[in-house]
């Protein structure tokens, strides 16, 4: 093992990289795009009020107006009054981009005053569970309090059980974007080395570059090491960009500690080696891509990249626990969010053992020379 | 001089196909050895086995006293190789490539002079994927020289090069020889072998069918010198019936084999006596190319432009 040769090869890797505009774009712009995209999709959906369309058939009676004002006050929904043709309310909702709607029937105020039963109809989109839950929660809260007021006979009812303002656990609340940052760093630690190593392993063999290199004193482990160093550097840049974008665009609060470093080293180490191993066992570039995808895709979605593993059903959690990327992301969660170094250390141990084994296997099985 | 390369009973099979069958040869250190043969004869297979890039099926091979397959790492420090279809990192320039190889080998090559040597200075800073086929080949040669090799393996180094570039590669090969290095060269160009090589071996269907110096091969396999007359075919018949010599009609000319120089006088006076019209005559000695074509049949890859019909 000669550092001089690793360094010389590293120079070649970085040059090939910087002279390939597509690669450069993907590694620099892609992290920002990922953060922005997922940040937008999920934080808006979970954080803000749901916009609901209301058709007030009671012609702005004072009671119905008070009802809508109360809905707005919940902060769970914002009311927009609409006037859709009769019978097409539900279809119009979808066409106009609402994920929830409400119809207040004619005679609502009169029925309420008379205490004869009257229904408000709620429309939600079952595929948007968050919006549906928020809408139903807001409507039933307002309905309940109005029913209660009616039951007390318009007089003053003293509440028996009160709920003071909610308090937070610990010092910090975690939002989706906070979880997203370690998840997406993990995502790029996995995908960029895996896809490119699988490709390189088969195309370098086909183009005779490995054969060419086998004629030099560069060893297989030196060659692999220089790729690892390269992807570690790239991971640092990517992680920096993602953290920066998360903080600037979405006000994420993650802890940037030295505890993150081991994962930014060992993650690329593992996945460069794994990509090489996958590309090596395949006989053709096509089968290499297939094998690479079979390994990569489950990890891309089930390791806590976009969704926290703890939110999965049990059987999926069990699957996640055998995926190497899970330990990388969990470790980063522990240091960036939960300040839990012991568990991070455990995660690091698991990945390190795995990385050493995969590296050794990759070096053992990948052939410079044609064995035919 | 000791042998730089020794090959005994070398055999290589690809499944049922026997690409190389029981071949033997030696290459003396400091000489140029040309390996000739038609497409698919087994040249590249043999070369790659010598370079330690391919495993042999049988026989024994030594390069600089080392077994290329099991002692490849040690051997590679001391040899230089251009593979037949040389490819390199697409986005690297020749200059960077040479410096890269220099740091891998721990040598300090001077890219400028090395590129000047193979006539590629003007492309020193162009990316590999923008070089022409011949320019890539030249870079391959320059890279093969970065470690100051004792033996150079050049698999068809001049295929696809323009005449000017071929000459500059020939010049490099001559210089290598002058510097005392051994050169193992495969080629389709017979004149190239004739010009450069100390020893030649012709391989066909995996077997060596002729070997020696170019002169030895021509003497052993070539036809005798012949007289060529610019004359009607009737002259051939006349000479055959009066002198009993073998004549041949080729390209509208009459050719007569000469067993000895004496024959020449006899034949010329017979021609004179025939009274047939003839415009002139010349002598013709067979080249390595003629011998090659007769031994293995014409090659159809354009390397050979032989006027000899099959
Ligand atoms: N990897 C391989 N697998 C199977 N057969 C092969 C392989 N490489 C070469 N061959 C076969 O072995 C024979 C010799 O091939 P080789 O490449 O040595 O020929 P060559 O003399 O270099 O030809 P050319 O002048 O075209 O370069 C050919 O019939 C070829 O098809
Ligand atoms: Mg060949």
XYZ file of C-alpha atoms and ligand atoms in Angstrom:
714
model
C 0.000 0.000 0.000
C 1.682 3.193 -1.198
C -0.057 6.520 -0.479
C 1.701 7.959 -3.531
C -0.187 5.613 -5.822
C -3.512 6.151 -4.063
C -3.003 9.878 -4.424
C -2.060 9.604 -8.101
C -5.176 7.573 -8.774
C -7.293 9.985 -6.766
C -6.162 12.752 -9.076
C -7.374 10.758 -12.051
C -10.729 10.110 -10.389
C -11.293 13.746 -9.554
C -10.266 14.913 -13.008
C -12.552 12.456 -14.736
C -15.268 13.678 -12.422
C -14.798 17.395 -12.853
C -14.610 16.991 -16.604
C -17.988 15.323 -16.671
C -20.599 18.089 -16.348
C -23.483 15.695 -15.707
C -21.722 14.084 -12.772
C -20.835 17.465 -11.381
C -24.381 18.724 -11.686
C -25.815 15.683 -9.993
C -23.509 15.773 -7.064
C -23.878 19.491 -6.389
C -27.389 20.375 -7.458
C -29.057 17.094 -6.658
C -28.724 17.398 -2.865
C -30.370 20.817 -2.958
C -33.138 19.588 -5.225
C -33.789 16.599 -2.969
C -33.981 18.686 0.176
C -36.160 21.323 -1.457
C -38.483 18.788 -3.018
C -39.064 16.586 -0.001
C -38.992 19.522 2.344
C -41.777 21.178 0.385
C -43.904 18.099 -0.110
C -43.872 17.073 3.489
C -43.472 20.148 5.631
C -46.294 22.051 3.983
C -48.564 19.026 4.195
C -48.040 18.454 7.873
C -47.432 21.916 9.198
C -49.874 24.414 7.751
C -53.655 24.671 7.884
C -55.688 22.801 5.302
C -57.518 24.974 2.848
C -61.176 23.915 2.720
C -63.878 25.018 0.351
C -67.208 25.761 1.982
C -70.524 26.101 0.224
C -72.755 28.028 2.609
C -76.325 27.230 1.542
C -77.636 29.058 4.594
C -76.962 32.364 2.892
C -74.525 33.818 5.402
C -76.826 33.528 8.360
C -75.103 34.813 11.526
C -74.880 31.298 12.995
C -73.244 29.851 9.902
C -70.806 32.751 9.707
C -69.913 32.263 13.390
C -69.443 28.541 12.685
C -66.958 29.279 9.887
C -65.114 31.849 11.962
C -64.715 29.248 14.701
C -63.311 26.816 12.139
C -60.736 29.372 11.054
C -59.799 29.935 14.685
C -58.746 26.310 15.122
C -55.754 27.112 12.829
C -56.187 23.619 11.447
C -58.126 24.833 8.444
C -58.618 27.988 6.444
C -62.050 28.492 5.022
C -62.734 29.669 1.493
C -66.360 30.232 0.662
C -67.300 28.930 -2.772
C -70.466 28.648 -4.732
C -70.444 25.518 -6.868
C -73.405 24.358 -8.964
C -75.688 22.050 -7.020
C -74.830 18.362 -7.188
C -71.253 18.801 -8.444
C -69.621 19.942 -5.220
C -67.406 16.906 -4.777
C -66.175 16.952 -8.381
C -65.532 20.695 -8.237
C -63.384 20.270 -5.135
C -61.016 17.986 -6.968
C -60.969 20.180 -10.061
C -60.123 23.243 -8.019
C -57.354 21.582 -6.049
C -59.024 21.432 -2.643
C -58.299 18.441 -0.473
C -61.300 19.049 1.782
C -64.722 20.681 1.593
C -67.812 21.387 3.648
C -71.490 22.035 2.891
C -73.615 24.008 5.321
C -77.259 23.203 4.531
C -80.014 25.764 4.051
C -81.873 26.397 7.296
C -78.787 25.685 9.381
C -79.269 28.753 11.643
C -82.992 28.108 12.105
C -82.520 24.413 12.909
C -79.729 25.244 15.375
C -81.942 27.820 17.120
C -84.790 25.277 17.255
C -82.488 22.470 18.361
C -83.732 20.257 15.612
C -81.022 18.062 14.207
C -79.113 19.325 11.207
C -76.074 17.855 9.318
C -73.000 19.570 7.955
C -71.384 17.423 5.280
C -67.582 17.046 5.210
C -65.695 16.023 2.079
C -62.113 14.766 2.287
C -59.634 13.026 0.040
C -58.832 9.621 1.591
C -55.418 9.652 -0.073
C -54.466 12.761 1.834
C -54.837 11.406 5.331
C -53.215 14.388 7.016
C -55.571 16.921 5.468
C -58.553 14.649 6.102
C -57.641 14.223 9.762
C -57.074 17.919 10.254
C -60.377 18.836 8.626
C -62.422 16.273 10.545
C -60.728 17.273 13.789
C -61.471 20.972 13.249
C -65.090 20.428 12.225
C -65.885 18.058 15.054
C -64.229 20.347 17.603
C -66.371 23.301 16.507
C -69.512 21.153 16.229
C -68.920 19.757 19.722
C -68.559 23.144 21.309
C -71.648 24.456 19.538
C -73.622 21.363 20.626
C -72.413 21.924 24.149
C -73.507 25.572 24.040
C -76.904 24.474 22.725
C -77.251 21.839 25.459
C -76.598 24.418 28.159
C -79.603 26.232 26.931
C -77.814 29.327 25.769
C -76.870 29.944 29.377
C -73.331 29.828 30.650
C -71.789 26.421 31.165
C -68.621 26.228 33.178
C -66.206 23.736 31.646
C -65.415 20.842 33.963
C -62.201 19.699 32.325
C -59.919 22.257 30.770
C -56.829 21.711 28.617
C -54.013 24.172 29.130
C -51.752 24.899 26.085
C -49.728 21.900 24.982
C -46.173 21.691 26.251
C -43.270 20.180 24.368
C -41.230 17.155 25.355
C -37.643 18.049 26.117
C -36.202 21.217 24.748
C -36.894 20.672 21.117
C -39.593 19.701 18.696
C -38.495 17.753 15.660
C -40.111 18.577 12.407
C -40.124 16.452 9.328
C -37.241 18.398 7.788
C -35.020 17.571 10.752
C -35.483 13.862 10.123
C -35.154 14.422 6.425
C -31.605 15.787 6.578
C -29.860 12.696 7.983
C -32.140 10.561 5.821
C -31.170 12.315 2.614
C -27.485 12.431 3.506
C -27.787 8.671 3.921
C -29.604 8.492 0.613
C -26.718 10.128 -1.218
C -24.101 8.142 0.723
C -25.842 5.066 -0.659
C -26.788 6.010 -4.173
C -23.908 7.964 -5.614
C -21.184 5.373 -4.938
C -23.435 2.376 -5.599
C -24.626 3.463 -9.010
C -21.281 4.698 -10.225
C -19.202 1.800 -8.865
C -21.508 -0.791 -10.384
C -21.193 1.027 -13.680
C -17.431 1.433 -13.418
C -16.827 -2.170 -12.394
C -18.389 -3.463 -15.558
C -17.419 -0.752 -18.031
C -13.757 -0.652 -16.975
C -13.597 -4.372 -17.457
C -15.232 -4.154 -20.868
C -12.989 -1.288 -21.996
C -9.841 -3.016 -20.815
C -9.011 -0.270 -18.307
C -8.580 -2.827 -15.537
C -6.288 -4.826 -17.769
C -4.351 -1.646 -18.453
C -4.096 -0.887 -14.735
C -3.056 -4.438 -13.922
C 0.122 -3.723 -15.894
C 1.044 -0.979 -13.427
C 2.050 -1.369 -9.786
C -1.320 -0.018 -8.658
C -2.977 -2.699 -6.513
C -6.654 -3.508 -6.343
C -6.958 -2.271 -2.778
C -5.165 0.983 -3.635
C -7.532 1.475 -6.521
C -10.586 0.841 -4.358
C -9.213 3.030 -1.606
C -8.799 5.999 -3.903
C -12.471 5.698 -4.926
C -13.419 5.523 -1.258
C -11.447 8.654 -0.464
C -13.110 10.372 -3.391
C -16.619 9.469 -2.272
C -15.825 10.487 1.306
C -14.832 13.928 0.010
C -17.953 14.079 -2.111
C -20.085 13.041 0.858
C -18.679 15.877 2.926
C -19.608 18.360 0.232
C -23.054 16.837 -0.252
C -23.773 16.678 3.464
C -22.682 20.301 3.823
C -24.965 21.377 1.003
C -27.912 19.424 2.375
C -27.524 20.723 5.909
C -27.102 24.241 4.576
C -30.157 23.979 2.320
C -32.236 22.447 5.120
C -31.326 25.180 7.550
C -31.691 28.048 5.114
C -34.804 26.911 3.269
C -36.735 25.231 6.052
C -35.139 26.388 9.280
C -34.118 22.882 10.216
C -32.438 22.523 13.588
C -29.873 19.770 13.425
C -26.800 19.475 15.549
C -23.575 19.638 13.543
C -21.176 17.692 15.693
C -17.914 15.819 15.268
C -19.979 12.717 15.919
C -21.192 12.997 12.339
C -17.693 12.478 10.900
C -17.340 8.724 11.482
C -20.525 8.119 9.534
C -19.450 10.324 6.651
C -16.302 8.167 6.430
C -17.616 4.698 6.985
C -20.770 5.113 4.883
C -18.984 5.739 1.569
C -16.387 3.112 2.538
C -19.145 0.530 2.806
C -21.080 1.467 -0.304
C -18.087 1.936 -2.614
C -17.003 -1.571 -1.659
C -20.513 -2.967 -1.989
C -20.967 -1.365 -5.414
C -17.665 -2.840 -6.543
C -18.629 -6.254 -5.243
C -21.979 -6.103 -7.025
C -20.346 -4.990 -10.270
C -17.758 -7.747 -9.929
C -20.059 -10.716 -9.488
C -22.030 -9.648 -12.563
C -20.822 -10.931 -15.903
C -22.212 -8.175 -18.123
C -22.886 -4.443 -17.666
C -26.628 -5.161 -17.935
C -26.690 -7.764 -15.196
C -24.448 -5.509 -13.096
C -27.074 -2.774 -13.280
C -29.793 -5.230 -12.287
C -27.846 -6.556 -9.318
C -26.986 -3.000 -8.287
C -30.651 -2.000 -8.373
C -31.770 -5.047 -6.416
C -29.365 -4.098 -3.658
C -29.979 -0.365 -3.811
C -33.725 0.087 -4.168
C -34.943 -1.525 -0.930
C -32.346 0.487 0.962
C -33.308 3.686 -0.808
C -36.803 3.626 0.665
C -36.767 1.386 3.721
C -33.750 2.610 5.674
C -35.192 5.819 7.039
C -34.271 7.956 4.041
C -37.616 9.684 3.461
C -39.673 8.311 6.340
C -38.662 7.489 9.899
C -38.295 3.747 10.365
C -40.106 3.987 13.723
C -43.263 4.948 11.809
C -43.183 1.686 9.800
C -45.311 -1.337 10.604
C -43.400 -3.943 12.591
C -42.608 -6.300 9.743
C -41.117 -3.452 7.711
C -39.062 -2.351 10.688
C -37.646 -5.865 10.822
C -36.689 -5.543 7.158
C -35.086 -2.152 7.782
C -32.913 -3.617 10.516
C -31.099 -5.891 8.095
C -30.356 -3.060 5.643
C -26.882 -1.569 6.135
C -28.047 1.944 5.309
C -30.448 1.839 8.260
C -27.466 1.876 10.635
C -25.837 4.769 8.812
C -28.987 6.897 8.986
C -29.896 5.825 12.493
C -26.384 6.695 13.625
C -26.666 10.140 12.067
C -30.111 10.630 13.638
C -28.594 9.805 17.005
C -25.809 12.361 16.729
C -27.651 15.067 14.825
C -31.023 14.938 16.557
C -31.073 12.945 19.754
C -27.569 13.427 21.230
C -27.397 9.732 21.945
C -23.723 8.786 21.446
C -24.008 5.248 22.829
C -26.513 4.150 20.246
C -24.546 5.987 17.540
C -21.465 4.057 18.578
C -23.359 0.799 18.275
C -24.534 1.759 14.782
C -21.002 2.723 13.827
C -19.698 -0.628 15.054
C -22.217 -2.538 12.955
C -21.347 -0.617 9.782
C -17.600 -0.850 10.365
C -17.650 -4.622 10.690
C -19.788 -4.905 7.595
C -17.641 -2.445 5.633
C -14.436 -4.341 6.402
C -15.980 -7.615 5.313
C -17.424 -6.184 2.097
C -14.151 -4.392 1.270
C -12.191 -7.621 1.710
C -14.664 -9.544 -0.443
C -14.587 -6.886 -3.155
C -10.781 -6.888 -3.274
C -10.741 -10.666 -3.239
C -13.260 -11.217 -6.011
C -12.671 -8.387 -8.374
C -10.249 -9.373 -11.122
C -7.987 -7.024 -12.996
C -7.164 -9.687 -15.482
C -9.261 -11.860 -17.709
C -9.488 -15.253 -16.049
C -10.440 -16.962 -19.305
C 22.932 -13.053 -25.170
C 20.435 -14.672 -22.798
C 16.843 -15.123 -23.831
C 14.408 -12.458 -22.718
C 11.457 -14.663 -23.633
C 11.276 -18.458 -23.638
C 8.210 -20.348 -24.759
C 7.929 -24.154 -24.611
C 4.931 -26.133 -25.731
C 2.595 -23.216 -25.088
C -1.046 -24.165 -25.517
C -4.171 -22.092 -24.976
C -7.735 -23.312 -25.287
C -10.897 -21.276 -25.094
C -13.353 -24.026 -24.323
C -13.244 -26.353 -27.308
C -11.292 -23.859 -29.453
C -7.563 -24.363 -29.507
C -6.257 -20.824 -30.070
C -2.576 -21.699 -29.581
C -1.258 -25.210 -29.983
C 2.137 -26.363 -28.719
C 4.273 -23.442 -29.837
C 7.948 -22.971 -29.035
C 10.216 -20.010 -29.579
C 12.849 -17.874 -27.895
C 13.512 -14.173 -28.114
C 17.068 -13.166 -27.485
C 17.503 -10.136 -25.230
C 18.119 -6.923 -27.138
C 16.507 -8.089 -30.373
C 13.293 -7.329 -32.194
C 10.982 -10.292 -32.662
C 8.041 -10.046 -35.062
C 5.062 -12.311 -34.690
C 3.103 -12.550 -37.914
C -0.153 -14.197 -38.711
C -3.579 -13.649 -40.221
C -6.599 -12.574 -38.175
C -7.444 -15.029 -35.441
C -4.134 -16.872 -35.747
C -3.378 -16.582 -32.031
C -1.019 -13.588 -31.902
C -2.872 -11.584 -29.288
C -3.561 -14.677 -27.224
C 0.143 -15.523 -27.155
C 1.125 -11.926 -26.458
C -1.303 -11.617 -23.555
C -0.015 -14.832 -22.045
C 3.533 -13.457 -22.235
C 2.375 -10.219 -20.613
C 0.725 -12.084 -17.763
C -2.747 -10.918 -18.739
C -4.038 -14.333 -19.682
C -3.655 -17.746 -18.157
C -2.189 -20.473 -20.329
C -3.702 -23.927 -20.634
C -0.402 -25.750 -20.993
C 3.323 -25.425 -21.614
C 5.896 -23.205 -20.009
C 6.582 -19.517 -20.470
C 9.327 -17.319 -19.025
C 9.751 -13.607 -19.548
C 12.913 -12.187 -17.986
C 13.054 -15.472 -16.112
C 9.636 -14.907 -14.507
C 6.396 -16.779 -14.904
C 4.095 -14.057 -16.267
C 0.937 -15.396 -14.650
C 2.127 -16.116 -11.135
C 4.858 -13.461 -10.984
C 3.012 -10.815 -12.962
C 3.371 -8.066 -10.398
C 7.179 -8.274 -10.448
C 7.235 -8.697 -14.211
C 5.049 -5.676 -14.901
C 7.600 -3.340 -13.364
C 10.035 -4.394 -16.061
C 7.921 -4.623 -19.207
C 5.961 -2.164 -21.311
C 2.767 -3.129 -23.116
C 0.455 -1.708 -25.749
C -2.601 -3.875 -26.079
C -4.135 -4.328 -29.509
C -7.172 -2.165 -28.730
C -5.621 0.318 -26.372
C -8.147 2.339 -24.355
C -7.637 4.783 -21.570
C -9.497 7.142 -19.234
C -11.605 9.234 -21.558
C -11.157 12.579 -19.891
C -7.430 12.372 -19.252
C -4.867 14.052 -21.493
C -1.724 12.293 -22.764
C 0.413 14.475 -20.521
C -1.627 13.628 -17.443
C -1.624 9.968 -18.412
C 2.157 9.881 -18.541
C 2.495 11.659 -15.200
C -0.067 9.253 -13.714
C 1.886 6.225 -14.903
C 5.073 7.879 -13.711
C 3.749 8.187 -10.175
C 2.368 4.652 -10.209
C 5.727 3.253 -11.297
C 7.717 5.683 -9.200
C 9.598 6.911 -12.266
C 9.873 10.529 -13.312
C 9.058 10.567 -16.987
C 9.280 13.793 -18.953
C 5.945 13.970 -20.792
C 7.262 16.440 -23.320
C 10.137 14.347 -24.568
C 8.202 11.102 -24.358
C 5.381 12.567 -26.439
C 7.899 14.045 -28.861
C 9.348 10.586 -29.256
C 6.036 9.161 -30.458
C 5.198 12.326 -32.387
C 2.228 13.378 -30.279
C 3.387 16.648 -28.690
C 0.640 18.671 -30.344
C -1.996 16.610 -28.552
C -0.356 16.712 -25.140
C -3.331 18.502 -23.594
C -6.256 16.981 -25.485
C -8.639 14.606 -23.783
C -8.174 10.975 -24.732
C -11.679 10.682 -26.172
C -10.893 13.399 -28.708
C -7.779 11.657 -30.096
C -7.843 9.815 -33.399
C -7.253 6.074 -33.499
C -3.619 6.511 -34.467
C -3.030 9.157 -31.820
C -4.466 6.842 -29.166
C -2.110 4.149 -30.352
C 0.812 6.548 -30.017
C -0.212 7.421 -26.480
C -0.305 3.693 -25.748
C 3.291 3.463 -26.909
C 4.343 6.472 -24.838
C 2.686 4.991 -21.737
C 4.371 1.658 -22.352
C 7.692 3.464 -22.104
C 7.098 5.385 -18.866
C 8.660 2.662 -16.733
C 11.774 2.314 -18.820
C 10.950 -1.299 -19.736
C 13.448 -4.062 -20.541
C 10.954 -5.813 -22.802
C 8.275 -4.052 -24.847
C 5.224 -5.914 -26.107
C 3.603 -4.116 -29.007
C 0.457 -5.769 -30.347
C -0.115 -4.286 -33.801
C 1.277 -0.876 -32.887
C 1.009 0.505 -36.408
C -2.364 -0.821 -37.498
C -4.479 2.082 -38.669
C -1.650 4.591 -38.709
C -0.857 6.797 -41.669
C 2.465 6.134 -43.445
C 4.150 9.057 -41.726
C 3.063 7.899 -38.279
C 4.092 4.313 -39.024
C 7.562 5.530 -39.843
C 7.785 7.411 -36.591
C 6.749 4.286 -34.683
C 9.364 2.281 -36.613
C 11.907 4.834 -35.557
C 10.876 4.387 -31.923
C 11.255 0.626 -32.267
C 14.714 1.013 -33.787
C 15.703 3.310 -30.943
C 14.418 0.820 -28.389
C 16.583 -1.839 -29.958
C 19.607 0.477 -29.981
C 19.036 1.100 -26.293
C 19.351 -2.626 -25.754
C 15.706 -3.343 -25.076
C 13.876 -6.368 -26.358
C 10.855 -5.787 -28.572
C 8.089 -8.305 -29.163
C 5.995 -7.054 -32.034
C 2.918 -8.418 -33.730
C 1.945 -7.049 -37.095
C 0.078 -7.665 -40.285
C 2.517 -5.600 -42.283
C 5.156 -7.888 -43.630
C 7.434 -5.151 -44.867
C 7.433 -3.888 -41.280
C 8.636 -7.239 -40.004
C 11.201 -7.406 -42.772
C 12.489 -3.919 -41.972
C 12.584 -4.127 -38.197
C 12.805 -7.673 -36.983
C 15.846 -9.767 -36.216
C 13.662 -12.835 -35.947
C 10.225 -13.574 -37.338
C 7.722 -16.284 -36.549
C 4.609 -16.898 -38.613
C 1.675 -18.320 -36.716
C -1.350 -19.816 -38.439
C -4.290 -21.538 -36.764
C -2.385 -21.494 -33.485
C 0.732 -23.198 -34.832
C 4.053 -21.724 -35.863
C 4.530 -22.571 -39.511
C 7.780 -20.737 -40.192
C 10.421 -19.000 -38.143
C 13.900 -17.526 -38.421
C 15.343 -14.331 -39.835
C 13.336 -12.876 -42.740
C 16.068 -14.068 -45.105
C 15.984 -17.583 -43.701
C 12.246 -17.777 -44.094
C 12.399 -16.579 -47.686
C 15.141 -19.078 -48.485
C 13.309 -21.921 -46.814
C 9.824 -21.209 -48.122
C 10.227 -18.790 -50.986
C 10.465 -19.676 -54.607
C 13.735 -19.215 -56.468
C 14.505 -15.968 -58.180
C 12.730 -15.589 -61.472
C 12.958 -13.814 -64.790
C 9.914 -11.886 -65.872
C 9.320 -11.181 -69.559
C 6.980 -8.635 -71.001
C 5.982 -10.986 -73.780
C 3.032 -12.951 -75.203
C 2.052 -16.265 -73.536
C 3.450 -18.179 -76.464
C 6.904 -17.441 -75.081
C 6.151 -19.448 -71.964
C 5.068 -22.460 -73.985
C 8.123 -22.167 -76.196
C 10.541 -22.068 -73.226
C 8.805 -24.963 -71.546
C 8.964 -27.159 -74.642
C 12.536 -26.297 -75.631
C 14.243 -26.055 -72.213
C 11.855 -27.998 -70.019
C 11.758 -25.161 -67.457
C 8.667 -24.329 -65.407
C 6.978 -21.153 -66.614
C 4.040 -19.262 -65.296
C 1.752 -16.603 -66.646
C 1.099 -13.836 -64.217
C -0.363 -10.379 -64.798
C 0.089 -10.865 -68.529
C 3.762 -11.554 -68.110
C 5.771 -14.698 -68.475
C 7.733 -15.793 -65.430
C 10.501 -18.353 -65.423
C 12.130 -19.777 -62.304
C 15.887 -19.658 -62.066
C 17.553 -22.650 -60.449
C 20.991 -21.034 -60.839
C 22.451 -17.937 -62.434
C 23.632 -20.065 -65.322
C 20.023 -20.697 -66.280
C 19.602 -17.039 -66.944
C 21.961 -17.092 -69.928
C 20.398 -20.217 -71.373
C 16.938 -18.817 -71.055
C 17.821 -15.448 -72.515
C 19.388 -17.015 -75.584
C 16.395 -19.283 -76.006
C 14.126 -16.247 -75.862
C 16.223 -14.559 -78.462
C 16.105 -17.674 -80.639
C 12.331 -17.972 -80.347
C 11.775 -15.016 -82.608
C 8.771 -13.974 -80.526
C 8.349 -10.275 -79.741
C 9.295 -9.184 -76.238
C 9.542 -5.688 -74.845
C 11.794 -6.193 -71.892
C 12.545 -8.285 -68.863
C 13.237 -7.962 -65.140
C 14.196 -10.222 -62.276
C 12.015 -10.830 -59.318
C 12.920 -12.085 -55.847
C 10.158 -13.152 -53.482
C 9.540 -10.993 -50.460
C 8.446 -12.140 -47.043
C 5.025 -11.044 -48.119
C 4.965 -13.435 -51.072
C 6.037 -16.256 -48.803
C 3.485 -15.313 -46.189
C 0.659 -15.171 -48.675
C 1.562 -18.531 -50.076
C 1.803 -20.078 -46.626
C -1.394 -18.708 -45.137
C -3.405 -17.385 -48.072
C -4.191 -13.733 -48.674
C -5.511 -11.649 -45.824
C -8.530 -9.574 -46.565
C -8.090 -6.836 -44.026
C -6.395 -4.459 -46.413
C -3.045 -4.802 -44.741
C -1.797 -6.749 -47.661
C -2.162 -5.573 -51.208
C -0.801 -8.568 -52.953
C -1.076 -9.027 -56.673
C -0.695 -12.757 -56.226
C -3.990 -14.567 -56.800
C -5.002 -17.072 -54.152
N -11.615 -14.392 -24.848
C -11.762 -15.288 -25.835
N -12.699 -16.251 -25.740
C -12.867 -17.152 -26.718
N -12.146 -17.187 -27.849
C -11.198 -16.253 -28.002
C -10.950 -15.258 -27.011
N -9.956 -14.464 -27.449
C -9.598 -14.940 -28.643
N -10.325 -16.014 -28.998
C -10.187 -16.817 -30.225
O -8.873 -17.281 -30.288
C -8.359 -17.208 -31.602
C -7.086 -16.396 -31.609
O -7.405 -15.054 -31.328
P -6.292 -13.931 -31.212
O -6.954 -12.730 -30.665
O -5.133 -14.475 -30.481
O -5.936 -13.706 -32.738
P -4.912 -12.665 -33.392
O -3.878 -13.469 -34.067
O -4.453 -11.676 -32.414
O -5.858 -11.990 -34.490
P -5.872 -10.473 -35.034
O -4.861 -10.365 -36.085
O -7.241 -10.368 -35.619
O -5.656 -9.579 -33.882
C -9.467 -16.623 -32.458
O -10.113 -17.683 -33.110
C -10.386 -15.995 -31.475
O -11.712 -16.078 -31.908
Mg -4.655 -9.668 -32.217
